[in-house]
Amino acid sequence: MQKGLLVVISGASGTGKGTVCKKLLAESEKIFYSISATTRQPRAGETDGVEYFFVTVEEFKNWIAEDKFLEYAEVYGNFYGTPIHKIEERLNRGEDVLLEIDIQGALNVMKKRPDGVYIFLLPPSLEELKNRIKGRGSESPETFERRFQSATNEIATGKKYQYVVVNDTVDAAVEKIKSILAAERCKVNRNENLFEKLLGDVI
Ligand code: ADP
Ligand code: 5GP
């Protein structure tokens, strides 16, 4: 059986990662969303164990000490980390695992897992990015400024990824991501068993 894909999606805050990932998950089979742990406070409508595992700084530090993270990073003054638990198990079962994580975290995963699929989401323009961050309505003026300032730096780092997708409309972005994943599943290095199966002892 073909191993699942480790799919990493990043992009500047407010680009629409959460929205795009939600639709991708709703429309795809056998794809598992890796729920991160974070020390930030839940936003309105967020539930512990659904969007994130909301933990204290002390709990987060214990998880680090116990080597429970594939990666972790400090983002906007809070800690975020990807629990390693179950990721390998799911990939071996042929299920894809989706990580929606920041750039520092993604660059760390790239070093550990060069076989992953790294996708960077871009906003159609900086103006539209501002509107989206404001439209989400969860930022105070200070956190808005901080998030918007770091957005341009984050966007420049996107060149280190393998794929770039502009989140113009959610539907088009999701279709592009589905196409990327379909192409990745056809890569020769993910399908060497097919040659052996077909040719057997002939070669
Ligand atoms: P992120 O997870 O990258 O921080 P969100 O998914 O929270 O971003 O999206 C930020 C805001 O932008 C939300 O209000 C969301 O509804 C909106 N949004 C996301 N994608 C689009 C899009 N393609 N067109 C218009 N608005 C969008
Ligand atoms: P938010 O607070 O808006 O949910 O997320 C802030 C940033 O943290 C986003 O860029 C998001 O992708 C990132 N993030 C979420 N989970 C993780 C994680 O487990 N690891 C890392 N490195 N970043 C994460």
CSV table of C-alpha atoms and ligand atoms in Angstrom, one decimal:
chain,number,residue,atom,x,y,z
A,1,MET,CA,0.0,0.0,0.0
A,2,GLN,CA,1.2,3.5,-0.8
A,3,LYS,CA,2.1,5.6,2.3
A,4,GLY,CA,0.0,8.6,3.0
A,5,LEU,CA,1.2,12.2,2.3
A,6,LEU,CA,2.5,14.5,5.0
A,7,VAL,CA,1.0,17.7,3.8
A,8,VAL,CA,2.2,21.0,5.3
A,9,ILE,CA,0.2,24.2,4.6
A,10,SER,CA,1.5,27.6,5.7
A,11,GLY,CA,0.9,31.2,4.8
A,12,ALA,CA,0.8,34.6,6.5
A,13,SER,CA,-1.9,35.1,9.2
A,14,GLY,CA,-5.3,36.0,7.7
A,15,THR,CA,-4.5,34.5,4.2
A,16,GLY,CA,-7.2,31.9,4.7
A,17,LYS,CA,-5.3,28.8,5.7
A,18,GLY,CA,-8.0,27.7,8.2
A,19,THR,CA,-10.8,28.3,5.7
A,20,VAL,CA,-9.1,26.5,2.9
A,21,CYS,CA,-8.0,23.6,5.1
A,22,LYS,CA,-11.5,23.2,6.4
A,23,LYS,CA,-13.0,22.8,2.9
A,24,LEU,CA,-10.2,20.6,1.8
A,25,LEU,CA,-10.8,18.3,4.7
A,26,ALA,CA,-14.6,18.3,4.1
A,27,GLU,CA,-14.1,17.3,0.5
A,28,SER,CA,-11.3,14.7,0.9
A,29,GLU,CA,-11.2,11.2,2.1
A,30,LYS,CA,-8.6,9.7,4.3
A,31,ILE,CA,-7.0,12.9,5.3
A,32,PHE,CA,-6.4,13.6,8.9
A,33,TYR,CA,-6.0,17.1,10.4
A,34,SER,CA,-3.2,17.2,12.9
A,35,ILE,CA,-4.6,19.2,15.9
A,36,SER,CA,-1.8,21.3,17.3
A,37,ALA,CA,-1.3,22.3,20.9
A,38,THR,CA,-1.1,26.0,21.8
A,39,THR,CA,-0.8,28.2,24.8
A,40,ARG,CA,-2.9,31.0,23.2
A,41,GLN,CA,-6.4,31.7,24.5
A,42,PRO,CA,-9.3,30.1,22.5
A,43,ARG,CA,-11.1,32.6,20.2
A,44,ALA,CA,-14.9,32.8,20.2
A,45,GLY,CA,-16.3,29.6,18.7
A,46,GLU,CA,-13.1,27.5,19.2
A,47,THR,CA,-13.3,24.3,21.2
A,48,ASP,CA,-10.6,22.5,23.0
A,49,GLY,CA,-9.6,19.3,21.0
A,50,VAL,CA,-11.2,20.6,17.8
A,51,GLU,CA,-9.2,23.6,16.5
A,52,TYR,CA,-6.4,23.1,19.0
A,53,PHE,CA,-5.5,21.5,22.3
A,54,PHE,CA,-5.4,24.6,24.5
A,55,VAL,CA,-2.8,24.0,27.2
A,56,THR,CA,-0.9,26.0,29.8
A,57,VAL,CA,2.7,27.1,29.3
A,58,GLU,CA,3.7,24.6,31.9
A,59,GLU,CA,1.9,21.7,30.1
A,60,PHE,CA,3.5,22.8,26.8
A,61,LYS,CA,7.0,22.7,28.4
A,62,ASN,CA,6.3,19.3,29.8
A,63,TRP,CA,5.4,18.0,26.3
A,64,ILE,CA,8.7,19.5,25.0
A,65,ALA,CA,10.6,17.7,27.7
A,66,GLU,CA,8.8,14.5,27.0
A,67,ASP,CA,9.7,14.8,23.2
A,68,LYS,CA,6.1,14.8,22.2
A,69,PHE,CA,6.3,17.3,19.4
A,70,LEU,CA,7.4,16.8,15.7
A,71,GLU,CA,8.1,20.5,15.8
A,72,TYR,CA,7.1,23.5,17.9
A,73,ALA,CA,7.6,27.3,17.6
A,74,GLU,CA,6.8,30.5,19.4
A,75,VAL,CA,4.4,32.5,17.2
A,76,TYR,CA,3.1,36.0,18.2
A,77,GLY,CA,4.2,35.4,21.8
A,78,ASN,CA,2.4,32.0,22.2
A,79,PHE,CA,3.7,28.5,21.8
A,80,TYR,CA,2.3,26.2,19.1
A,81,GLY,CA,3.4,22.6,18.5
A,82,THR,CA,2.5,19.5,16.4
A,83,PRO,CA,2.0,16.4,18.5
A,84,ILE,CA,4.0,13.6,17.0
A,85,HIS,CA,1.6,11.0,18.3
A,86,LYS,CA,-0.3,9.0,15.6
A,87,ILE,CA,1.3,10.9,12.6
A,88,GLU,CA,3.5,8.0,11.5
A,89,GLU,CA,0.8,5.4,12.3
A,90,ARG,CA,-1.7,7.2,10.0
A,91,LEU,CA,0.9,7.7,7.2
A,92,ASN,CA,1.7,4.0,7.3
A,93,ARG,CA,-2.1,3.2,7.0
A,94,GLY,CA,-2.1,5.2,3.8
A,95,GLU,CA,-3.9,8.2,5.3
A,96,ASP,CA,-2.7,11.7,4.5
A,97,VAL,CA,-1.9,14.0,7.4
A,98,LEU,CA,-2.4,17.7,7.1
A,99,LEU,CA,-0.3,20.2,9.2
A,100,GLU,CA,-1.4,23.8,9.2
A,101,ILE,CA,1.6,25.4,10.8
A,102,ASP,CA,3.7,28.5,10.8
A,103,ILE,CA,6.8,28.9,8.6
A,104,GLN,CA,9.4,28.3,11.3
A,105,GLY,CA,7.7,25.0,12.2
A,106,ALA,CA,7.4,24.1,8.5
A,107,LEU,CA,11.1,24.7,7.9
A,108,ASN,CA,11.9,22.4,10.8
A,109,VAL,CA,9.6,19.7,9.4
A,110,MET,CA,11.2,20.1,6.0
A,111,LYS,CA,14.6,19.1,7.5
A,112,LYS,CA,13.2,16.1,9.2
A,113,ARG,CA,10.7,15.0,6.5
A,114,PRO,CA,12.0,15.8,3.0
A,115,ASP,CA,9.3,13.5,1.6
A,116,GLY,CA,6.5,15.9,2.8
A,117,VAL,CA,4.5,18.1,0.5
A,118,TYR,CA,5.0,21.8,1.4
A,119,ILE,CA,2.4,24.3,0.2
A,120,PHE,CA,2.5,28.0,0.7
A,121,LEU,CA,-0.8,30.0,0.5
A,122,LEU,CA,-0.6,33.6,-0.7
A,123,PRO,CA,-3.3,36.3,-0.4
A,124,PRO,CA,-4.3,37.9,-3.8
A,125,SER,CA,-2.9,41.2,-2.5
A,126,LEU,CA,-1.7,42.9,0.7
A,127,GLU,CA,-4.8,45.1,0.7
A,128,GLU,CA,-7.0,42.0,0.7
A,129,LEU,CA,-4.9,40.4,3.4
A,130,LYS,CA,-5.5,43.5,5.7
A,131,ASN,CA,-9.3,43.1,5.0
A,132,ARG,CA,-9.3,39.5,5.8
A,133,ILE,CA,-7.4,40.0,9.1
A,134,LYS,CA,-9.8,42.8,10.1
A,135,GLY,CA,-12.8,40.8,8.8
A,136,ARG,CA,-12.0,38.0,11.2
A,137,GLY,CA,-12.5,40.5,14.0
A,138,SER,CA,-10.4,38.7,16.6
A,139,GLU,CA,-7.5,41.1,16.8
A,140,SER,CA,-6.9,44.1,19.0
A,141,PRO,CA,-5.2,47.1,17.2
A,142,GLU,CA,-1.8,46.0,18.6
A,143,THR,CA,-2.1,42.4,17.6
A,144,PHE,CA,-3.4,43.5,14.2
A,145,GLU,CA,-0.3,45.6,13.6
A,146,ARG,CA,2.0,42.9,14.8
A,147,ARG,CA,0.4,40.3,12.6
A,148,PHE,CA,0.3,42.5,9.6
A,149,GLN,CA,3.9,43.6,10.0
A,150,SER,CA,5.2,40.1,10.2
A,151,ALA,CA,3.0,39.1,7.2
A,152,THR,CA,5.4,40.5,4.5
A,153,ASN,CA,8.4,38.8,6.1
A,154,GLU,CA,6.5,35.6,6.3
A,155,ILE,CA,5.5,35.9,2.6
A,156,ALA,CA,9.1,36.3,1.5
A,157,THR,CA,10.0,33.0,3.2
A,158,GLY,CA,7.3,31.3,1.2
A,159,LYS,CA,9.9,30.9,-1.6
A,160,LYS,CA,11.4,28.0,0.3
A,161,TYR,CA,8.3,25.9,-0.2
A,162,GLN,CA,7.7,23.5,-3.1
A,163,TYR,CA,4.3,24.8,-4.1
A,164,VAL,CA,2.5,28.2,-4.0
A,165,VAL,CA,-1.3,28.6,-4.2
A,166,VAL,CA,-3.0,32.0,-4.4
A,167,ASN,CA,-6.1,32.0,-2.2
A,168,ASP,CA,-8.2,34.1,-4.5
A,169,THR,CA,-11.4,32.1,-4.1
A,170,VAL,CA,-11.6,29.3,-1.6
A,171,ASP,CA,-13.0,26.9,-4.2
A,172,ALA,CA,-10.1,27.5,-6.7
A,173,ALA,CA,-7.4,27.2,-3.9
A,174,VAL,CA,-8.9,23.9,-2.7
A,175,GLU,CA,-9.0,22.5,-6.3
A,176,LYS,CA,-5.4,23.5,-6.8
A,177,ILE,CA,-4.3,21.8,-3.6
A,178,LYS,CA,-6.3,18.6,-4.6
A,179,SER,CA,-4.4,18.6,-7.9
A,180,ILE,CA,-1.0,19.0,-6.2
A,181,LEU,CA,-1.8,16.0,-3.9
A,182,ALA,CA,-3.0,13.9,-6.9
A,183,ALA,CA,0.2,14.7,-8.8
A,184,GLU,CA,2.3,13.9,-5.7
A,185,ARG,CA,0.6,10.5,-5.4
A,186,CYS,CA,1.8,9.8,-9.0
A,187,LYS,CA,5.5,10.5,-8.3
A,188,VAL,CA,7.7,7.6,-9.3
A,189,ASN,CA,9.5,7.5,-6.0
A,190,ARG,CA,6.1,7.0,-4.2
A,191,ASN,CA,5.2,4.1,-6.5
A,192,GLU,CA,8.3,1.9,-6.9
A,193,ASN,CA,6.3,-1.1,-5.8
A,194,LEU,CA,4.1,-0.8,-8.9
A,195,PHE,CA,7.0,-1.5,-11.2
A,196,GLU,CA,8.0,-4.5,-9.1
A,197,LYS,CA,4.5,-5.8,-8.9
A,198,LEU,CA,4.0,-5.5,-12.7
A,199,LEU,CA,7.4,-6.9,-13.8
A,200,GLY,CA,8.0,-9.3,-11.0
A,201,ASP,CA,10.9,-11.6,-11.9
A,202,VAL,CA,11.1,-10.4,-15.5
A,203,ILE,CA,13.8,-7.8,-14.7
B,1,ADP,P1,-5.7,32.1,8.5
B,1,ADP,O1,-6.1,30.7,9.0
B,1,ADP,O2,-4.7,32.0,7.4
B,1,ADP,O3,-5.3,33.0,9.6
B,1,ADP,P2,-8.6,32.4,8.1
B,1,ADP,O4,-9.0,31.1,7.4
B,1,ADP,O5,-9.0,32.6,9.5
B,1,ADP,O6,-7.1,32.7,7.9
B,1,ADP,O7,-9.3,33.5,7.2
B,1,ADP,C1,-9.2,34.9,7.5
B,1,ADP,C2,-10.4,35.6,7.1
B,1,ADP,O8,-10.5,35.7,5.6
B,1,ADP,C3,-11.7,34.9,7.5
B,1,ADP,O9,-12.7,35.9,7.8
B,1,ADP,C4,-12.2,34.1,6.2
B,1,ADP,O10,-13.6,34.0,6.2
B,1,ADP,C5,-11.7,35.0,5.1
B,1,ADP,N1,-11.3,34.3,3.9
B,1,ADP,C6,-10.5,33.2,3.8
B,1,ADP,N2,-10.4,32.8,2.5
B,1,ADP,C7,-11.0,33.8,1.7
B,1,ADP,C8,-11.2,34.0,0.3
B,1,ADP,N3,-10.7,33.1,-0.6
B,1,ADP,N4,-11.9,35.0,-0.1
B,1,ADP,C9,-12.5,35.9,0.8
B,1,ADP,N5,-12.3,35.8,2.2
B,1,ADP,C10,-11.6,34.7,2.6
B,2,5GP,P1,-3.7,31.2,15.1
B,2,5GP,O1,-3.3,31.8,16.4
B,2,5GP,O2,-4.1,32.3,14.1
B,2,5GP,O3,-4.6,30.0,15.1
B,2,5GP,O4,-2.3,30.7,14.5
B,2,5GP,C1,-1.2,31.5,14.4
B,2,5GP,C2,-0.1,30.8,13.6
B,2,5GP,O5,0.4,29.6,14.3
B,2,5GP,C3,-0.5,30.3,12.2
B,2,5GP,O6,0.5,30.7,11.3
B,2,5GP,C4,-0.6,28.8,12.4
B,2,5GP,O7,-0.4,28.2,11.1
B,2,5GP,C5,0.5,28.6,13.3
B,2,5GP,N1,0.4,27.2,14.0
B,2,5GP,C6,-0.7,26.6,14.3
B,2,5GP,N2,-0.4,25.4,14.8
B,2,5GP,C7,1.0,25.3,14.8
B,2,5GP,C8,1.9,24.3,15.1
B,2,5GP,O8,1.6,23.2,15.6
B,2,5GP,N3,3.2,24.5,15.0
B,2,5GP,C9,3.6,25.7,14.4
B,2,5GP,N4,4.9,25.9,14.3
B,2,5GP,N5,2.8,26.7,14.1
B,2,5GP,C10,1.5,26.5,14.2
